[in-house]
Amino acid sequence: MLLAYSLEKAAGLGYGAVLFEGNIGFYSKCGFTYAREFGIRYHDLPEGADDSFSLCKELIPGYLDGVTGVYQTPQGYYVDDSDVEKFDKGFPAKKKLKLPGQII
């Protein structure tokens, strides 16, 4: 429901297509396909490398007709490990519990 809502909002804002990294087994149910089918290559991957995680969906039919190019992961996705550690320290320590019904 959240994905359908987000795609509807994106279309309402005038976006013609959505590209991201994901699992085709899940996202194909929502109309996504491999970005390579639109002539879009994932950055830093050599031609012919496994790009099965690089997905695309046109929100406006035909929007990507004749388009080719490279998808670059947004900079905000890249996080320095030291920044993650500093962020995590802002949370109280947790005690590991073993609860009834827990397998491990």
mmCIF file of C-alpha atoms in Angstrom, residues 11-63:
data_model
loop_
_atom_site.group_PDB
_atom_site.id
_atom_site.type_symbol
_atom_site.label_atom_id
_atom_site.label_comp_id
_atom_site.label_asym_id
_atom_site.label_seq_id
_atom_site.Cartn_x
_atom_site.Cartn_y
_atom_site.Cartn_z
ATOM 1 C CA ALA A 11 3.010 10.484 -10.824
ATOM 2 C CA GLY A 12 0.878 13.309 -9.422
ATOM 3 C CA LEU A 13 4.000 15.429 -9.028
ATOM 4 C CA GLY A 14 4.801 14.874 -12.704
ATOM 5 C CA TYR A 15 7.577 12.302 -12.421
ATOM 6 C CA GLY A 16 7.737 10.100 -15.498
ATOM 7 C CA ALA A 17 9.655 7.129 -14.115
ATOM 8 C CA VAL A 18 11.069 5.641 -10.935
ATOM 9 C CA LEU A 19 14.441 3.879 -10.720
ATOM 10 C CA PHE A 20 15.913 2.147 -7.697
ATOM 11 C CA GLU A 21 17.648 -0.956 -6.386
ATOM 12 C CA GLY A 22 15.485 -3.867 -5.307
ATOM 13 C CA ASN A 23 14.334 -7.443 -5.767
ATOM 14 C CA ILE A 24 12.442 -8.096 -9.004
ATOM 15 C CA GLY A 25 10.596 -10.989 -7.329
ATOM 16 C CA PHE A 26 8.871 -8.475 -5.075
ATOM 17 C CA TYR A 27 8.710 -5.299 -7.141
ATOM 18 C CA SER A 28 7.555 -6.901 -10.408
ATOM 19 C CA LYS A 29 4.135 -7.269 -8.749
ATOM 20 C CA CYS A 30 4.005 -3.467 -8.736
ATOM 21 C CA GLY A 31 4.945 -3.105 -12.394
ATOM 22 C CA PHE A 32 8.724 -2.754 -12.077
ATOM 23 C CA THR A 33 11.082 -4.389 -14.544
ATOM 24 C CA TYR A 34 14.812 -4.397 -15.136
ATOM 25 C CA ALA A 35 16.198 -0.938 -15.893
ATOM 26 C CA ARG A 36 18.308 -2.445 -18.691
ATOM 27 C CA GLU A 37 15.064 -3.011 -20.626
ATOM 28 C CA PHE A 38 14.826 0.776 -20.877
ATOM 29 C CA GLY A 39 18.463 1.178 -21.936
ATOM 30 C CA ILE A 40 19.506 2.284 -18.467
ATOM 31 C CA ARG A 41 22.713 0.860 -16.982
ATOM 32 C CA TYR A 42 23.648 0.768 -13.297
ATOM 33 C CA HIS A 43 26.706 2.921 -12.520
ATOM 34 C CA ASP A 44 30.076 1.285 -11.951
ATOM 35 C CA LEU A 45 28.979 -2.026 -13.469
ATOM 36 C CA PRO A 46 30.752 -3.236 -16.568
ATOM 37 C CA GLU A 47 28.608 -4.113 -19.571
ATOM 38 C CA GLY A 48 27.030 -7.553 -19.108
ATOM 39 C CA ALA A 49 27.508 -7.698 -15.300
ATOM 40 C CA ASP A 50 24.630 -8.857 -13.088
ATOM 41 C CA ASP A 51 22.335 -5.853 -12.771
ATOM 42 C CA SER A 52 19.207 -7.758 -11.770
ATOM 43 C CA PHE A 53 18.734 -5.439 -8.776
ATOM 44 C CA SER A 54 18.495 -2.290 -10.920
ATOM 45 C CA LEU A 55 14.781 -1.706 -11.447
ATOM 46 C CA CYS A 56 12.578 0.774 -13.251
ATOM 47 C CA LYS A 57 8.921 1.605 -13.721
ATOM 48 C CA GLU A 58 7.483 4.159 -16.112
ATOM 49 C CA LEU A 59 4.788 6.249 -14.476
ATOM 50 C CA ILE A 60 3.972 7.862 -17.809
ATOM 51 C CA PRO A 61 3.800 5.227 -20.573
ATOM 52 C CA GLY A 62 6.502 5.847 -23.169
ATOM 53 C CA TYR A 63 8.323 8.352 -20.955
#
